[in-house]
Amino acid sequence: MAILSKEEAQAILKKVIGYSKADFCEVGLNGSDGGNIRYARNAVSTAGQISTMSLGVSSTFGKKTGSATINEFDDASLQKVVKRAEELAMLAPENPEFMPPLDPQTFPESNTYNAKTAAMTPDTRAEMVGKSLSVSKAAGLDAAGFLENSTRFNAIMNSKGLFAYNKGTDVSFSVTVRNKQGTGSGYIEQGFNDLDKMDTLALSKIAASKANGSAGAKAIEPGKYTVILEPLAASDIIGNMFRGFDARSADEGRSFMSKKGGGTRLGEQLFSENVNIYSDPMNAEIPSATFTGEGLPVKRTQWVEKGVVKNLSYSRYWAAQKNVQPLPFSRSMVIEGGTQSLEDLIKSTEKGILVTRFWYIRSVDPQTLLLTGLTRDGTFYIENGEIKFPIKNFRFNESPVIMLNNVEALGKPVRTGSGLIPPMKIRDFTFTSLSDAI
Amino acid sequence: MRRRDFLYMTGVGLGASMMPNIPAFGKIISVEESLMPVDIALKKKMADVALNAAKSKGATYADVRIGRYLNQVVATRETRVENISNSESYGLGVRVIANGSWGFAATNNMDNASIAKAAETAVAIAKGNSKLMEEPVQLAAQKGYGEVSWKTPIEINAFEVPIADKVDLLLKVNSEAMKGGAKYISSNLFMINEQKYFASTDGSYIDQDIHRLWPTFTLTKTDAASGKFETRNALSAPMGMGFEYLKPKDEEKINGGPVTMYKKRYDILEDVREAAVHVDEKLKAKPVAPGKYDLVLDPSHLFLTIHESVGHPTELDRVLGYEANYAGTSFLTLDKWESKKFNFGSKEVNIIGDKLEVGSLGAVGYDDEGVKCGQWDIIKDGILVNYQTIRDQAHILGLKESQGCCYADSWDSIQFQRMPNVSLAPGNAVLSAADMVKNVEKGIYMFGRNSYSIDQQRYNFQFSAQLAYEIKDGKIVGMFKDAAYQANTQEFWNSCVQRCDKNDYRLGGTFSDGKGQPGQASAVSHGSATTRFNGVNVINTGRKLG
């Protein structure tokens, strides 16, 4: 029930628009159907299955807009939600930043849906978790993990004739494996649209290997080190930077993209020459919807080319103020890399630190995008191209902007966290203190 | 229609949602609807349907929560209203034990057939989970209380205050900020009412009406010539109170320091006027020189350090490993507690778990598994003496009863162990913050929460403040920028040397403490008086971009 086809969604939205008496009406319909299973201490702790669907209506008279939502879909309820949105619009003050709805747009069909993922059941999830538990139990380790899947759709329509529909699936898995003594811990996480790509057995083996390998960590002095960030670690720290590509906050002088004396840093060489960042909703590895919530097409966009900032994101309102084309951001961020594997990066490192992941990252200074956080679940010392021994976790204080100025090498990108991210070799990464945490 | 007309109309009850750029919490409803509670007899009837259905399918224990969660948000920016949203989430969750294992299901279809089906689903899930069970659930005994009720002791229901009044207050805040030279100002009011009904096979039928309020703002000034910008957030605390929190009283203010602070009343207009001045000072502040400083921490700042370094590591589910995959475990392992001599902090450190404190975010009469709430020592004279537990953990500590720390953020979330109010007791000797500062030779006086981070076992942390004042030879001599302190939890609490007395005691808190997978949010307060910590490592966080 929660997942409607394109035709079913279109029929409901047309009906809702038909009830509208406003100057403009925008309607959105969303549904999701999914489940999860959580485990700890080598046993399942909780499991659930949730289905939801809701309809949102935005009605506008002049520049006055009202919105209302509902999760009932009989004709009387649909009429009620439209009426409520219109009543609220009549009462609302004018919105000086109102932008009229878009005219009809064309969007490519996304590749976000996978039928096998959509067919997942509680039994599928239990079986996948069982494989993970088989690894920890056989190795005498403790596993705690979480597996979740969802199928979702969203459809939008406006009174000017715009219609867009997208359906997608996701499956995500993460597991922390610790030794019984509490002296070693390993972690892995992965997310895909396609269930066939998810191998909980193989992933759990990686986490178990890190748990054993990280036991008996030695302390080394904090300071500046060459680091090799696994894709998850790189993603953890860089994901925070993408929000800064917003043109409005840069123009307003409150972003790391703001320029001294006014204006933005668009066109400046802000990163190393080997840094290239783009987004593309059609990327086969990390696909996403091809339209925004208001129906603006999302297209491949180059954000950074050879270290130079090539684009900033413009909302429709801010684009109109600045007389440029609106440019939405995409969730499908790709940092281009090379062909080297993580092992190749390690081999090429004389002295350095391998980081599995970071934890509890928080902004310290929005001016410089300085972040703090800690390494976790497998931190290792590298010497002469080999991992020599596990080391205690560090706290870092570093800016992703500074970090991407110190890129020595990039490996082959993999899907993780906030995009398709390569393992990275970074010089002069700043660790400021040691942590006893395991 | 002019804005004033809109405000008048919404004030008389035509409640509104507009500008959909801030997500609503649930289904949008009118203000009138938010003031109409669900009939208690109907809730009892629905609860019995769930409990009977669960028992008939083989549950050895069942509880049901019927939740109606109301949220109102008023958001403004500079001279305009950004969002007014009044939303409701209403439904029922059933939790059962069958074959020794937990199961849970929820529904927002409140007819008898749907409720019974949810209960049956919960039993089926429990039986399915039991196949991967290591050991059966051991549930601490809990007597049934029959039909009882509890309500947050509010003076003014925030949902009854006309939206017009709320909008006017926030726009005045913005106006004061801009008069003070702010270029950007956003101000918000968040109001929450949890109407929760709990029933269990133990024989409890508990009706609770819980209210919370959080007024806040962020004021920003930019300096185009230097390319610098600075902000200051409100120094308000989110509270378990009604709208009376926003009716200032002079006797609830703490003056005498560099910043006016507030107890159980808050003067948002005064705070924003001071904030405009503070941001000017921040733009001109001198960089801190790294090194050891004695820290004087105001409760508006210290609450978060307590939350992260004491509240979370004393959660028993973390100690046991249930949060290992997300929030982490804890350095406060059971052996430390069993030794009865683990020196968590200095003798100044007395930490109390509390679910009753009036005005706090975590105060309720009963938790989400029907346990009557209370207070207990967690750290006594610096020694770890207890944790925070729920019913299926109590036996691990040899307790006959739960400490009442179970909470779920929605009817469709599974209740689990969440932090109570965890507070540092004030000192017994009479001491004001001003007198404390007089004895500090080289120190920093910090106010307000800012950046915060701690490792997954709660050893190593780093915190910074909204305001950091340099103390030199007993006097405040100016403002530092880029100051953050890093410490090890045990060393930090052992450096605690002095606490102000109960006259300085205040609550800080957070509306959205995250934990669990899928993630859930809870609201919790932490009280303290101004407290001094000697010889803490302070770093300079200033950087330059290329």
mmCIF file of C-alpha atoms in Angstrom, chain B residues 331-497:
data_model
loop_
_atom_site.group_PDB
_atom_site.id
_atom_site.type_symbol
_atom_site.label_atom_id
_atom_site.label_comp_id
_atom_site.label_asym_id
_atom_site.label_seq_id
_atom_site.Cartn_x
_atom_site.Cartn_y
_atom_site.Cartn_z
ATOM 1 C CA PHE B 331 35.012 2.952 30.217
ATOM 2 C CA LEU B 332 32.967 2.534 33.407
ATOM 3 C CA THR B 333 32.966 -1.260 33.204
ATOM 4 C CA LEU B 334 31.212 -3.401 35.806
ATOM 5 C CA ASP B 335 34.460 -4.283 37.587
ATOM 6 C CA LYS B 336 35.007 -0.592 38.393
ATOM 7 C CA TRP B 337 31.575 -0.419 39.981
ATOM 8 C CA GLU B 338 32.043 -3.744 41.768
ATOM 9 C CA SER B 339 35.298 -2.543 43.345
ATOM 10 C CA LYS B 340 33.312 0.183 45.176
ATOM 11 C CA LYS B 341 36.432 2.330 45.134
ATOM 12 C CA PHE B 342 36.772 3.518 41.553
ATOM 13 C CA ASN B 343 37.855 7.103 41.851
ATOM 14 C CA PHE B 344 35.764 8.773 39.125
ATOM 15 C CA GLY B 345 36.383 12.278 40.483
ATOM 16 C CA SER B 346 37.496 14.331 43.453
ATOM 17 C CA LYS B 347 35.508 14.369 46.680
ATOM 18 C CA GLU B 348 33.712 17.450 45.331
ATOM 19 C CA VAL B 349 32.008 15.273 42.748
ATOM 20 C CA ASN B 350 28.537 14.091 43.749
ATOM 21 C CA ILE B 351 26.414 13.132 40.764
ATOM 22 C CA ILE B 352 22.742 12.329 41.087
ATOM 23 C CA GLY B 353 20.417 10.494 38.725
ATOM 24 C CA ASP B 354 17.030 12.127 38.910
ATOM 25 C CA LYS B 355 13.660 11.820 37.190
ATOM 26 C CA LEU B 356 11.742 14.190 39.441
ATOM 27 C CA GLU B 357 13.401 17.630 39.468
ATOM 28 C CA VAL B 358 10.772 20.281 38.827
ATOM 29 C CA GLY B 359 11.468 22.218 35.644
ATOM 30 C CA SER B 360 13.805 19.591 34.217
ATOM 31 C CA LEU B 361 13.331 18.033 30.791
ATOM 32 C CA GLY B 362 13.513 14.479 32.101
ATOM 33 C CA ALA B 363 10.957 14.814 34.879
ATOM 34 C CA VAL B 364 8.072 12.350 34.654
ATOM 35 C CA GLY B 365 6.002 10.470 37.199
ATOM 36 C CA TYR B 366 6.559 7.066 35.587
ATOM 37 C CA ASP B 367 8.931 5.862 32.901
ATOM 38 C CA ASP B 368 7.926 4.126 29.661
ATOM 39 C CA GLU B 369 7.728 0.696 31.255
ATOM 40 C CA GLY B 370 5.553 1.714 34.171
ATOM 41 C CA VAL B 371 8.203 2.308 36.847
ATOM 42 C CA LYS B 372 7.579 5.082 39.354
ATOM 43 C CA CYS B 373 10.463 7.543 39.090
ATOM 44 C CA GLY B 374 12.924 8.660 41.755
ATOM 45 C CA GLN B 375 16.445 9.851 42.547
ATOM 46 C CA TRP B 376 19.674 7.958 43.272
ATOM 47 C CA ASP B 377 23.413 8.514 43.649
ATOM 48 C CA ILE B 378 25.610 7.681 40.668
ATOM 49 C CA ILE B 379 28.887 9.200 41.895
ATOM 50 C CA LYS B 380 29.179 9.646 45.682
ATOM 51 C CA ASP B 381 32.104 11.709 47.015
ATOM 52 C CA GLY B 382 33.969 10.924 43.799
ATOM 53 C CA ILE B 383 33.318 7.132 43.814
ATOM 54 C CA LEU B 384 31.267 5.325 41.147
ATOM 55 C CA VAL B 385 28.369 3.770 43.082
ATOM 56 C CA ASN B 386 25.643 3.158 40.503
ATOM 57 C CA TYR B 387 24.464 3.257 36.879
ATOM 58 C CA GLN B 388 21.196 3.971 35.082
ATOM 59 C CA THR B 389 19.020 0.909 34.538
ATOM 60 C CA ILE B 390 15.723 -0.385 33.210
ATOM 61 C CA ARG B 391 13.706 -3.466 34.068
ATOM 62 C CA ASP B 392 15.573 -6.065 32.031
ATOM 63 C CA GLN B 393 18.951 -4.830 33.363
ATOM 64 C CA ALA B 394 18.184 -4.462 37.077
ATOM 65 C CA HIS B 395 19.222 -8.029 37.942
ATOM 66 C CA ILE B 396 22.720 -7.362 36.594
ATOM 67 C CA LEU B 397 23.255 -4.860 39.409
ATOM 68 C CA GLY B 398 21.477 -7.027 41.952
ATOM 69 C CA LEU B 399 18.604 -4.552 42.083
ATOM 70 C CA LYS B 400 15.084 -5.732 42.799
ATOM 71 C CA GLU B 401 13.540 -2.818 40.932
ATOM 72 C CA SER B 402 14.356 -0.751 37.874
ATOM 73 C CA GLN B 403 15.589 2.826 38.293
ATOM 74 C CA GLY B 404 12.985 3.985 35.802
ATOM 75 C CA CYS B 405 15.231 5.005 32.901
ATOM 76 C CA CYS B 406 13.161 3.636 30.030
ATOM 77 C CA TYR B 407 11.977 6.002 27.303
ATOM 78 C CA ALA B 408 10.813 5.968 23.682
ATOM 79 C CA ASP B 409 10.573 9.115 21.599
ATOM 80 C CA SER B 410 7.374 8.053 19.852
ATOM 81 C CA TRP B 411 4.569 5.550 19.980
ATOM 82 C CA ASP B 412 6.219 3.730 17.065
ATOM 83 C CA SER B 413 9.665 3.574 18.690
ATOM 84 C CA ILE B 414 10.796 0.801 21.012
ATOM 85 C CA GLN B 415 11.441 2.019 24.534
ATOM 86 C CA PHE B 416 14.973 1.451 25.787
ATOM 87 C CA GLN B 417 17.430 2.756 28.340
ATOM 88 C CA ARG B 418 17.765 6.551 28.198
ATOM 89 C CA MET B 419 19.496 8.987 30.450
ATOM 90 C CA PRO B 420 17.612 10.530 33.397
ATOM 91 C CA ASN B 421 18.518 14.034 34.489
ATOM 92 C CA VAL B 422 22.119 13.603 35.646
ATOM 93 C CA SER B 423 23.270 16.505 37.787
ATOM 94 C CA LEU B 424 26.256 17.683 39.811
ATOM 95 C CA ALA B 425 25.192 18.612 43.342
ATOM 96 C CA PRO B 426 26.083 22.181 44.388
ATOM 97 C CA GLY B 427 28.595 22.827 47.161
ATOM 98 C CA ASN B 428 27.566 23.164 50.785
ATOM 99 C CA ALA B 429 29.692 26.217 51.568
ATOM 100 C CA VAL B 430 28.250 29.584 50.557
ATOM 101 C CA LEU B 431 30.101 30.732 47.443
ATOM 102 C CA SER B 432 29.097 32.921 44.498
ATOM 103 C CA ALA B 433 30.620 32.698 41.036
ATOM 104 C CA ALA B 434 32.093 36.202 41.483
ATOM 105 C CA ASP B 435 33.872 35.067 44.648
ATOM 106 C CA MET B 436 35.130 31.945 42.906
ATOM 107 C CA VAL B 437 36.696 34.055 40.122
ATOM 108 C CA LYS B 438 38.524 36.220 42.677
ATOM 109 C CA ASN B 439 40.754 33.298 43.677
ATOM 110 C CA VAL B 440 41.773 32.255 40.148
ATOM 111 C CA GLU B 441 45.206 33.435 38.992
ATOM 112 C CA LYS B 442 45.242 32.137 35.423
ATOM 113 C CA GLY B 443 41.947 30.890 34.169
ATOM 114 C CA ILE B 444 39.092 30.961 31.710
ATOM 115 C CA TYR B 445 35.426 31.544 32.563
ATOM 116 C CA MET B 446 33.163 29.793 30.053
ATOM 117 C CA PHE B 447 29.475 30.236 29.234
ATOM 118 C CA GLY B 448 27.152 28.409 26.849
ATOM 119 C CA ARG B 449 27.426 25.260 24.775
ATOM 120 C CA ASN B 450 29.421 25.261 21.587
ATOM 121 C CA SER B 451 31.515 22.539 19.988
ATOM 122 C CA TYR B 452 31.554 19.189 21.792
ATOM 123 C CA SER B 453 33.051 15.799 21.036
ATOM 124 C CA ILE B 454 33.943 12.704 23.079
ATOM 125 C CA ASP B 455 35.245 9.264 22.206
ATOM 126 C CA GLN B 456 33.155 6.099 22.046
ATOM 127 C CA GLN B 457 34.117 4.988 25.544
ATOM 128 C CA ARG B 458 33.897 8.500 27.012
ATOM 129 C CA TYR B 459 37.526 9.028 27.974
ATOM 130 C CA ASN B 460 38.829 11.839 25.777
ATOM 131 C CA PHE B 461 36.737 14.937 25.198
ATOM 132 C CA GLN B 462 36.973 18.438 23.730
ATOM 133 C CA PHE B 463 34.601 21.281 24.478
ATOM 134 C CA SER B 464 34.395 24.941 23.588
ATOM 135 C CA ALA B 465 32.011 27.672 24.740
ATOM 136 C CA GLN B 466 29.880 30.471 23.372
ATOM 137 C CA LEU B 467 31.881 32.906 25.504
ATOM 138 C CA ALA B 468 35.359 32.430 26.989
ATOM 139 C CA TYR B 469 36.655 35.165 29.296
ATOM 140 C CA GLU B 470 40.259 35.402 30.406
ATOM 141 C CA ILE B 471 40.756 35.496 34.199
ATOM 142 C CA LYS B 472 44.020 37.004 35.378
ATOM 143 C CA ASP B 473 44.888 37.448 39.047
ATOM 144 C CA GLY B 474 41.288 37.164 40.142
ATOM 145 C CA LYS B 475 39.845 39.530 37.541
ATOM 146 C CA ILE B 476 38.142 39.135 34.205
ATOM 147 C CA VAL B 477 40.363 41.026 31.779
ATOM 148 C CA GLY B 478 38.863 40.333 28.340
ATOM 149 C CA MET B 479 37.630 37.740 25.926
ATOM 150 C CA PHE B 480 39.543 34.856 24.366
ATOM 151 C CA LYS B 481 38.787 33.376 20.974
ATOM 152 C CA ASP B 482 39.624 29.890 19.656
ATOM 153 C CA ALA B 483 39.696 28.329 23.145
ATOM 154 C CA ALA B 484 38.766 24.672 23.618
ATOM 155 C CA TYR B 485 39.683 22.326 26.439
ATOM 156 C CA GLN B 486 40.694 18.720 25.994
ATOM 157 C CA ALA B 487 40.776 16.276 28.864
ATOM 158 C CA ASN B 488 40.417 12.710 30.001
ATOM 159 C CA THR B 489 37.109 12.262 31.842
ATOM 160 C CA GLN B 490 38.577 10.797 35.039
ATOM 161 C CA GLU B 491 41.424 13.314 35.213
ATOM 162 C CA PHE B 492 39.021 16.174 34.539
ATOM 163 C CA TRP B 493 36.593 15.250 37.307
ATOM 164 C CA ASN B 494 39.506 14.698 39.662
ATOM 165 C CA SER B 495 40.593 18.290 38.954
ATOM 166 C CA CYS B 496 37.244 19.552 40.290
ATOM 167 C CA VAL B 497 38.159 21.667 43.298
#
